[in-house]
PDB file of C-alpha atoms in Angstrom:
ATOM      1  CA  GLU Q  28       0.240  27.397 -12.151  1.00  0.00           C
ATOM      2  CA  VAL Q  29       2.749  28.511 -14.786  1.00  0.00           C
ATOM      3  CA  GLN Q  30       4.246  25.845 -16.706  1.00  0.00           C
ATOM      4  CA  LEU Q  31       6.661  25.021 -19.856  1.00  0.00           C
ATOM      5  CA  GLU Q  32       7.196  21.330 -21.245  1.00  0.00           C
ATOM      6  CA  GLU Q  33      10.198  21.707 -23.786  1.00  0.00           C
ATOM      7  CA  SER Q  34      10.267  18.569 -26.366  1.00  0.00           C
ATOM      8  CA  GLY Q  35      12.109  17.553 -28.984  1.00  0.00           C
ATOM      9  CA  GLY Q  36      15.917  17.409 -28.203  1.00  0.00           C
ATOM     10  CA  GLY Q  37      17.644  14.424 -28.622  1.00  0.00           C
ATOM     11  CA  LEU Q  38      20.901  13.085 -30.795  1.00  0.00           C
ATOM     12  CA  VAL Q  39      21.841  14.388 -33.909  1.00  0.00           C
ATOM     13  CA  GLN Q  40      24.660  14.676 -36.796  1.00  0.00           C
ATOM     14  CA  PRO Q  41      26.583  17.800 -37.792  1.00  0.00           C
ATOM     15  CA  GLY Q  42      24.976  19.257 -40.318  1.00  0.00           C
ATOM     16  CA  GLY Q  43      21.581  17.923 -38.973  1.00  0.00           C
ATOM     17  CA  SER Q  44      18.127  19.504 -38.471  1.00  0.00           C
ATOM     18  CA  LEU Q  45      15.784  19.738 -35.006  1.00  0.00           C
ATOM     19  CA  ARG Q  46      12.772  21.401 -34.241  1.00  0.00           C
ATOM     20  CA  LEU Q  47      12.100  21.783 -30.486  1.00  0.00           C
ATOM     21  CA  SER Q  48       8.734  23.290 -28.807  1.00  0.00           C
ATOM     22  CA  CYS Q  49       7.671  24.619 -25.688  1.00  0.00           C
ATOM     23  CA  ALA Q  50       4.129  23.464 -23.976  1.00  0.00           C
ATOM     24  CA  ALA Q  51       2.949  26.915 -22.595  1.00  0.00           C
ATOM     25  CA  SER Q  52      -0.250  25.809 -19.721  1.00  0.00           C
ATOM     26  CA  GLY Q  53      -1.539  28.379 -17.074  1.00  0.00           C
ATOM     27  CA  PHE Q  54      -1.178  31.661 -18.135  1.00  0.00           C
ATOM     28  CA  THR Q  55      -2.205  34.088 -21.535  1.00  0.00           C
ATOM     29  CA  LEU Q  56       0.755  33.010 -24.035  1.00  0.00           C
ATOM     30  CA  SER Q  57       0.049  35.915 -26.301  1.00  0.00           C
ATOM     31  CA  ASN Q  58       0.461  38.372 -23.421  1.00  0.00           C
ATOM     32  CA  TYR Q  59       4.763  37.205 -23.121  1.00  0.00           C
ATOM     33  CA  TRP Q  60       7.481  37.395 -25.071  1.00  0.00           C
ATOM     34  CA  MET Q  61       9.368  34.232 -25.014  1.00  0.00           C
ATOM     35  CA  SER Q  62      12.865  33.194 -25.304  1.00  0.00           C
ATOM     36  CA  TRP Q  63      15.172  30.101 -25.649  1.00  0.00           C
ATOM     37  CA  VAL Q  64      17.945  29.812 -22.901  1.00  0.00           C
ATOM     38  CA  ARG Q  65      20.630  27.678 -23.962  1.00  0.00           C
ATOM     39  CA  GLN Q  66      23.385  25.472 -21.564  1.00  0.00           C
ATOM     40  CA  ALA Q  67      26.050  23.591 -23.147  1.00  0.00           C
ATOM     41  CA  PRO Q  68      27.262  20.906 -20.564  1.00  0.00           C
ATOM     42  CA  GLY Q  69      29.109  22.036 -17.261  1.00  0.00           C
ATOM     43  CA  LYS Q  70      28.861  25.495 -19.099  1.00  0.00           C
ATOM     44  CA  GLY Q  71      26.799  28.646 -18.249  1.00  0.00           C
ATOM     45  CA  LEU Q  72      23.830  29.906 -19.583  1.00  0.00           C
ATOM     46  CA  GLU Q  73      23.926  31.513 -22.989  1.00  0.00           C
ATOM     47  CA  TRP Q  74      20.690  33.820 -24.626  1.00  0.00           C
ATOM     48  CA  VAL Q  75      19.881  31.892 -28.180  1.00  0.00           C
ATOM     49  CA  ALA Q  76      16.727  33.793 -29.272  1.00  0.00           C
ATOM     50  CA  ASN Q  77      13.528  35.936 -27.927  1.00  0.00           C
ATOM     51  CA  ILE Q  78       9.890  37.009 -29.947  1.00  0.00           C
ATOM     52  CA  ASN Q  79       7.632  39.153 -29.013  1.00  0.00           C
ATOM     53  CA  GLN Q  80       4.004  39.086 -27.771  1.00  0.00           C
ATOM     54  CA  ASP Q  81       2.871  38.701 -31.624  1.00  0.00           C
ATOM     55  CA  GLY Q  82       5.524  37.316 -33.099  1.00  0.00           C
ATOM     56  CA  ILE Q  83       7.023  40.029 -35.263  1.00  0.00           C
ATOM     57  CA  GLU Q  84      10.105  40.889 -33.580  1.00  0.00           C
ATOM     58  CA  LYS Q  85      12.367  38.384 -32.941  1.00  0.00           C
ATOM     59  CA  TYR Q  86      16.477  39.066 -32.253  1.00  0.00           C
ATOM     60  CA  TYR Q  87      19.021  36.434 -32.098  1.00  0.00           C
ATOM     61  CA  VAL Q  88      22.708  35.419 -29.881  1.00  0.00           C
ATOM     62  CA  ASP Q  89      25.119  36.051 -33.051  1.00  0.00           C
ATOM     63  CA  SER Q  90      26.363  32.537 -33.181  1.00  0.00           C
ATOM     64  CA  VAL Q  91      23.342  31.272 -34.031  1.00  0.00           C
ATOM     65  CA  LYS Q  92      21.880  33.687 -37.191  1.00  0.00           C
ATOM     66  CA  GLY Q  93      20.532  32.197 -39.957  1.00  0.00           C
ATOM     67  CA  ARG Q  94      20.862  29.094 -38.849  1.00  0.00           C
ATOM     68  CA  PHE Q  95      18.130  28.827 -36.173  1.00  0.00           C
ATOM     69  CA  THR Q  96      14.050  29.801 -36.516  1.00  0.00           C
ATOM     70  CA  ILE Q  97      12.495  31.015 -33.367  1.00  0.00           C
ATOM     71  CA  SER Q  98       8.493  31.010 -33.616  1.00  0.00           C
ATOM     72  CA  ARG Q  99       4.774  31.116 -31.224  1.00  0.00           C
ATOM     73  CA  ASP Q 100       1.571  29.440 -32.503  1.00  0.00           C
ATOM     74  CA  ASN Q 101      -0.877  31.678 -29.385  1.00  0.00           C
ATOM     75  CA  ALA Q 102      -3.588  29.802 -30.324  1.00  0.00           C
ATOM     76  CA  LYS Q 103      -1.650  26.749 -29.481  1.00  0.00           C
ATOM     77  CA  ASN Q 104       0.344  27.876 -27.054  1.00  0.00           C
ATOM     78  CA  SER Q 105       3.489  26.672 -28.436  1.00  0.00           C
ATOM     79  CA  LEU Q 106       6.830  28.181 -28.490  1.00  0.00           C
ATOM     80  CA  TYR Q 107       9.316  26.331 -31.332  1.00  0.00           C
ATOM     81  CA  LEU Q 108      12.830  26.874 -32.332  1.00  0.00           C
ATOM     82  CA  GLN Q 109      14.190  25.774 -35.604  1.00  0.00           C
ATOM     83  CA  MET Q 110      17.325  24.798 -35.486  1.00  0.00           C
ATOM     84  CA  SER Q 111      19.345  23.746 -38.589  1.00  0.00           C
ATOM     85  CA  SER Q 112      23.179  23.059 -39.957  1.00  0.00           C
ATOM     86  CA  LEU Q 113      23.755  22.247 -36.320  1.00  0.00           C
ATOM     87  CA  ARG Q 114      27.753  22.282 -35.195  1.00  0.00           C
ATOM     88  CA  ALA Q 115      29.129  20.341 -31.642  1.00  0.00           C
ATOM     89  CA  GLU Q 116      29.613  23.718 -30.122  1.00  0.00           C
ATOM     90  CA  ASP Q 117      25.220  23.669 -30.355  1.00  0.00           C
ATOM     91  CA  THR Q 118      25.204  20.783 -28.296  1.00  0.00           C
ATOM     92  CA  ALA Q 119      23.862  21.582 -24.822  1.00  0.00           C
ATOM     93  CA  MET Q 120      20.410  21.513 -22.569  1.00  0.00           C
ATOM     94  CA  TYR Q 121      17.830  24.337 -24.228  1.00  0.00           C
ATOM     95  CA  TYR Q 122      15.038  26.064 -21.477  1.00  0.00           C
ATOM     96  CA  CYS Q 123      12.630  27.067 -22.976  1.00  0.00           C
ATOM     97  CA  ALA Q 124      11.762  30.870 -20.459  1.00  0.00           C
ATOM     98  CA  ARG Q 125       8.830  33.159 -20.030  1.00  0.00           C
ATOM     99  CA  GLY Q 126       9.660  37.201 -20.298  1.00  0.00           C
ATOM    100  CA  TYR Q 127       8.407  38.879 -17.172  1.00  0.00           C
ATOM    101  CA  SER Q 128       5.441  41.774 -18.154  1.00  0.00           C
ATOM    102  CA  GLY Q 129       7.367  42.478 -21.429  1.00  0.00           C
ATOM    103  CA  TYR Q 130      10.335  42.620 -20.642  1.00  0.00           C
ATOM    104  CA  VAL Q 131      13.864  39.918 -21.190  1.00  0.00           C
ATOM    105  CA  PHE Q 132      14.168  38.583 -17.933  1.00  0.00           C
ATOM    106  CA  TYR Q 133      12.382  35.079 -17.384  1.00  0.00           C
ATOM    107  CA  ASP Q 134      10.258  34.618 -14.153  1.00  0.00           C
ATOM    108  CA  SER Q 135       8.919  31.283 -15.870  1.00  0.00           C
ATOM    109  CA  TRP Q 136      11.108  28.103 -17.176  1.00  0.00           C
ATOM    110  CA  GLY Q 137      11.331  25.237 -18.232  1.00  0.00           C
ATOM    111  CA  GLN Q 138      13.131  21.721 -17.245  1.00  0.00           C
ATOM    112  CA  GLY Q 139      14.697  22.100 -20.295  1.00  0.00           C
ATOM    113  CA  THR Q 140      15.743  19.541 -23.393  1.00  0.00           C
ATOM    114  CA  LEU Q 141      18.695  18.265 -24.565  1.00  0.00           C
ATOM    115  CA  VAL Q 142      20.147  18.287 -27.701  1.00  0.00           C
ATOM    116  CA  THR Q 143      23.314  16.786 -28.422  1.00  0.00           C
ATOM    117  CA  VAL Q 144      24.884  16.717 -31.970  1.00  0.00           C
ATOM    118  CA  SER Q 145      27.506  14.472 -32.667  1.00  0.00           C
ATOM    119  CA  SER Q 146      28.965  11.845 -35.208  1.00  0.00           C
TER     120      SER Q 146
ATOM    121  CA  ASP E   3      27.747  43.991 -27.977  1.00  0.00           C
ATOM    122  CA  PHE E   4      27.057  43.726 -23.532  1.00  0.00           C
ATOM    123  CA  VAL E   5      29.787  41.705 -22.042  1.00  0.00           C
ATOM    124  CA  MET E   6      29.100  40.908 -18.081  1.00  0.00           C
ATOM    125  CA  THR E   7      31.917  40.032 -16.261  1.00  0.00           C
ATOM    126  CA  GLN E   8      31.131  38.352 -13.012  1.00  0.00           C
ATOM    127  CA  SER E   9      33.699  37.634  -9.847  1.00  0.00           C
ATOM    128  CA  PRO E  10      34.552  35.970  -8.025  1.00  0.00           C
ATOM    129  CA  ASP E  11      34.073  33.155 -10.430  1.00  0.00           C
ATOM    130  CA  SER E  12      33.388  30.858  -7.032  1.00  0.00           C
ATOM    131  CA  LEU E  13      33.137  31.700  -3.713  1.00  0.00           C
ATOM    132  CA  ALA E  14      33.164  29.980   0.036  1.00  0.00           C
ATOM    133  CA  VAL E  15      31.762  31.229   2.568  1.00  0.00           C
ATOM    134  CA  SER E  16      30.622  29.564   6.225  1.00  0.00           C
ATOM    135  CA  LEU E  17      26.848  29.146   7.509  1.00  0.00           C
ATOM    136  CA  GLY E  18      25.574  32.011   8.474  1.00  0.00           C
ATOM    137  CA  GLU E  19      28.050  34.720   6.983  1.00  0.00           C
ATOM    138  CA  ARG E  20      27.833  37.173   4.652  1.00  0.00           C
ATOM    139  CA  ALA E  21      28.155  35.983   0.419  1.00  0.00           C
ATOM    140  CA  THR E  22      28.570  38.607  -2.044  1.00  0.00           C
ATOM    141  CA  ILE E  23      29.169  38.006  -5.622  1.00  0.00           C
ATOM    142  CA  ASN E  24      29.809  41.278  -7.605  1.00  0.00           C
ATOM    143  CA  CYS E  25      28.970  41.713 -11.636  1.00  0.00           C
ATOM    144  CA  LYS E  26      29.498  44.381 -14.198  1.00  0.00           C
ATOM    145  CA  SER E  27      28.548  45.483 -17.734  1.00  0.00           C
ATOM    146  CA  SER E  28      30.401  47.160 -20.050  1.00  0.00           C
ATOM    147  CA  ARG E  29      27.973  49.462 -21.240  1.00  0.00           C
ATOM    148  CA  SER E  30      25.606  51.258 -18.230  1.00  0.00           C
ATOM    149  CA  LEU E  31      22.323  48.901 -17.890  1.00  0.00           C
ATOM    150  CA  LEU E  32      20.577  53.078 -16.376  1.00  0.00           C
ATOM    151  CA  TYR E  33      17.593  53.368 -18.597  1.00  0.00           C
ATOM    152  CA  ASN E  34      17.429  57.335 -18.547  1.00  0.00           C
ATOM    153  CA  SER E  35      13.806  57.629 -19.636  1.00  0.00           C
ATOM    154  CA  ASN E  36      12.593  55.153 -16.418  1.00  0.00           C
ATOM    155  CA  ASN E  37      15.544  55.528 -14.093  1.00  0.00           C
ATOM    156  CA  LYS E  38      15.795  52.014 -14.161  1.00  0.00           C
ATOM    157  CA  ASN E  39      18.544  49.081 -14.559  1.00  0.00           C
ATOM    158  CA  TYR E  40      17.865  46.644 -16.759  1.00  0.00           C
ATOM    159  CA  LEU E  41      19.511  44.010 -14.754  1.00  0.00           C
ATOM    160  CA  ALA E  42      18.493  40.661 -13.230  1.00  0.00           C
ATOM    161  CA  TRP E  43      20.313  37.834 -10.857  1.00  0.00           C
ATOM    162  CA  TYR E  44      19.334  34.610 -10.670  1.00  0.00           C
ATOM    163  CA  GLN E  45      19.840  31.320  -8.632  1.00  0.00           C
ATOM    164  CA  GLN E  46      20.681  27.469 -10.546  1.00  0.00           C
ATOM    165  CA  LYS E  47      20.862  24.174  -9.050  1.00  0.00           C
ATOM    166  CA  PRO E  48      22.168  21.240 -10.153  1.00  0.00           C
ATOM    167  CA  GLY E  49      19.981  19.642 -12.514  1.00  0.00           C
ATOM    168  CA  GLN E  50      17.615  22.468 -12.841  1.00  0.00           C
ATOM    169  CA  PRO E  51      16.902  25.272 -13.898  1.00  0.00           C
ATOM    170  CA  PRO E  52      17.516  29.020 -12.878  1.00  0.00           C
ATOM    171  CA  LYS E  53      15.445  30.919 -10.569  1.00  0.00           C
ATOM    172  CA  LEU E  54      14.552  34.790 -10.911  1.00  0.00           C
ATOM    173  CA  LEU E  55      15.874  35.840  -7.739  1.00  0.00           C
ATOM    174  CA  ILE E  56      16.184  40.064  -8.795  1.00  0.00           C
ATOM    175  CA  TYR E  57      15.052  42.464 -11.245  1.00  0.00           C
ATOM    176  CA  TRP E  58      15.408  46.065 -12.267  1.00  0.00           C
ATOM    177  CA  ALA E  59      19.241  45.393 -10.025  1.00  0.00           C
ATOM    178  CA  SER E  60      16.930  45.261  -6.788  1.00  0.00           C
ATOM    179  CA  THR E  61      13.630  44.476  -6.704  1.00  0.00           C
ATOM    180  CA  ARG E  62      13.324  40.872  -4.788  1.00  0.00           C
ATOM    181  CA  GLU E  63      10.767  38.640  -6.599  1.00  0.00           C
ATOM    182  CA  SER E  64       7.843  37.298  -4.827  1.00  0.00           C
ATOM    183  CA  GLY E  65       8.950  34.564  -2.356  1.00  0.00           C
ATOM    184  CA  VAL E  66      12.721  35.113  -2.429  1.00  0.00           C
ATOM    185  CA  PRO E  67      13.853  35.594   1.322  1.00  0.00           C
ATOM    186  CA  ASP E  68      14.679  38.909   2.285  1.00  0.00           C
ATOM    187  CA  ARG E  69      18.247  37.553   3.466  1.00  0.00           C
ATOM    188  CA  PHE E  70      18.858  38.315  -0.616  1.00  0.00           C
ATOM    189  CA  SER E  71      19.157  41.504  -2.025  1.00  0.00           C
ATOM    190  CA  GLY E  72      20.366  43.932  -5.437  1.00  0.00           C
ATOM    191  CA  SER E  73      22.532  46.886  -5.563  1.00  0.00           C
ATOM    192  CA  GLY E  74      24.114  48.959  -7.430  1.00  0.00           C
ATOM    193  CA  SER E  75      23.172  51.117 -11.125  1.00  0.00           C
ATOM    194  CA  GLY E  76      25.318  52.086 -14.301  1.00  0.00           C
ATOM    195  CA  THR E  77      27.646  49.374 -15.271  1.00  0.00           C
ATOM    196  CA  ASP E  78      27.886  48.038 -11.588  1.00  0.00           C
ATOM    197  CA  PHE E  79      26.036  45.425  -9.297  1.00  0.00           C
ATOM    198  CA  THR E  80      26.124  43.720  -6.253  1.00  0.00           C
ATOM    199  CA  LEU E  81      24.314  40.311  -5.266  1.00  0.00           C
ATOM    200  CA  THR E  82      24.637  40.010  -1.288  1.00  0.00           C
ATOM    201  CA  ILE E  83      23.536  36.990   1.251  1.00  0.00           C
ATOM    202  CA  SER E  84      22.778  38.293   4.085  1.00  0.00           C
ATOM    203  CA  SER E  85      23.077  34.893   6.192  1.00  0.00           C
ATOM    204  CA  LEU E  86      24.343  32.402   4.156  1.00  0.00           C
ATOM    205  CA  GLN E  87      22.065  29.338   4.748  1.00  0.00           C
ATOM    206  CA  ALA E  88      22.892  25.236   3.195  1.00  0.00           C
ATOM    207  CA  GLU E  89      19.993  25.309   0.616  1.00  0.00           C
ATOM    208  CA  ASP E  90      21.683  28.717  -1.157  1.00  0.00           C
ATOM    209  CA  VAL E  91      24.540  26.605  -2.663  1.00  0.00           C
ATOM    210  CA  ALA E  92      23.995  27.322  -6.358  1.00  0.00           C
ATOM    211  CA  VAL E  93      25.238  29.063  -9.272  1.00  0.00           C
ATOM    212  CA  TYR E  94      24.361  32.648 -10.177  1.00  0.00           C
ATOM    213  CA  TYR E  95      24.137  34.724 -12.992  1.00  0.00           C
ATOM    214  CA  CYS E  96      23.891  38.121 -13.243  1.00  0.00           C
ATOM    215  CA  GLN E  97      21.559  39.122 -17.391  1.00  0.00           C
ATOM    216  CA  GLN E  98      21.271  42.347 -18.687  1.00  0.00           C
ATOM    217  CA  TYR E  99      18.256  43.147 -20.676  1.00  0.00           C
ATOM    218  CA  TYR E 100      18.630  46.681 -21.918  1.00  0.00           C
ATOM    219  CA  ASP E 101      19.685  45.143 -25.344  1.00  0.00           C
ATOM    220  CA  THR E 102      18.622  41.580 -25.891  1.00  0.00           C
ATOM    221  CA  SER E 103      19.716  39.406 -23.032  1.00  0.00           C
ATOM    222  CA  THR E 104      22.968  38.482 -21.969  1.00  0.00           C
ATOM    223  CA  PHE E 105      24.718  36.293 -18.863  1.00  0.00           C
ATOM    224  CA  GLY E 106      27.648  36.993 -16.565  1.00  0.00           C
ATOM    225  CA  GLN E 107      29.781  33.398 -16.559  1.00  0.00           C
ATOM    226  CA  GLY E 108      28.193  32.384 -13.382  1.00  0.00           C
ATOM    227  CA  THR E 109      29.440  32.254  -9.782  1.00  0.00           C
ATOM    228  CA  ARG E 110      29.612  28.856  -7.529  1.00  0.00           C
ATOM    229  CA  LEU E 111      28.423  29.319  -4.167  1.00  0.00           C
ATOM    230  CA  GLU E 112      29.698  27.317  -1.850  1.00  0.00           C
ATOM    231  CA  ILE E 113      30.134  26.582   2.121  1.00  0.00           C
ATOM    232  CA  LYS E 114      33.044  26.879   3.888  1.00  0.00           C
TER     233      LYS E 114
END
């Protein structure tokens, strides 16, 4: 069974940093594009970042470029999102999602980890 | 950049009736080399992550009931639920994956 489990969320002050992790199981992580998608409280879905199978190609939404870094460790079956210079508008549930067969629509999602940026 | 616009923002339909949600892209999602539309639909229920329903604009994900169908090409797409069931109450999102990823703003579907 495919499983994705996010961790690392919490309360952080504006300007602070946080590292999210996503533990993958039930499939071979190295075969898939992976993404982070976020959802502010009561709002819609927003794509944040993509990373290809070997971690060479990375793409970000404009609002997080230069502040967030997506990475992966296929040997550890893990995906990461390093977030810095956090802002109140980064407050959201952050989901880890698996791309389907080489494309970036998502057939599996984690339950999410909540990031709250507040003083 | 792609802008995805869904209509309506909310929709109330009687049980057993048809529900139709529209999604319009600011640019064509049809990739000429493979003749595929890079458009997916998701369902999200409260407190849950999204669930993939449709991809390539009209291909139903495994296990999704056949009352869900997708149609359209280029810039205009539709998700249709042929006979609304109580468990279909949710927010529905379209997503383009032609160039990175962009979601529509969501359509809230309720029972009338």
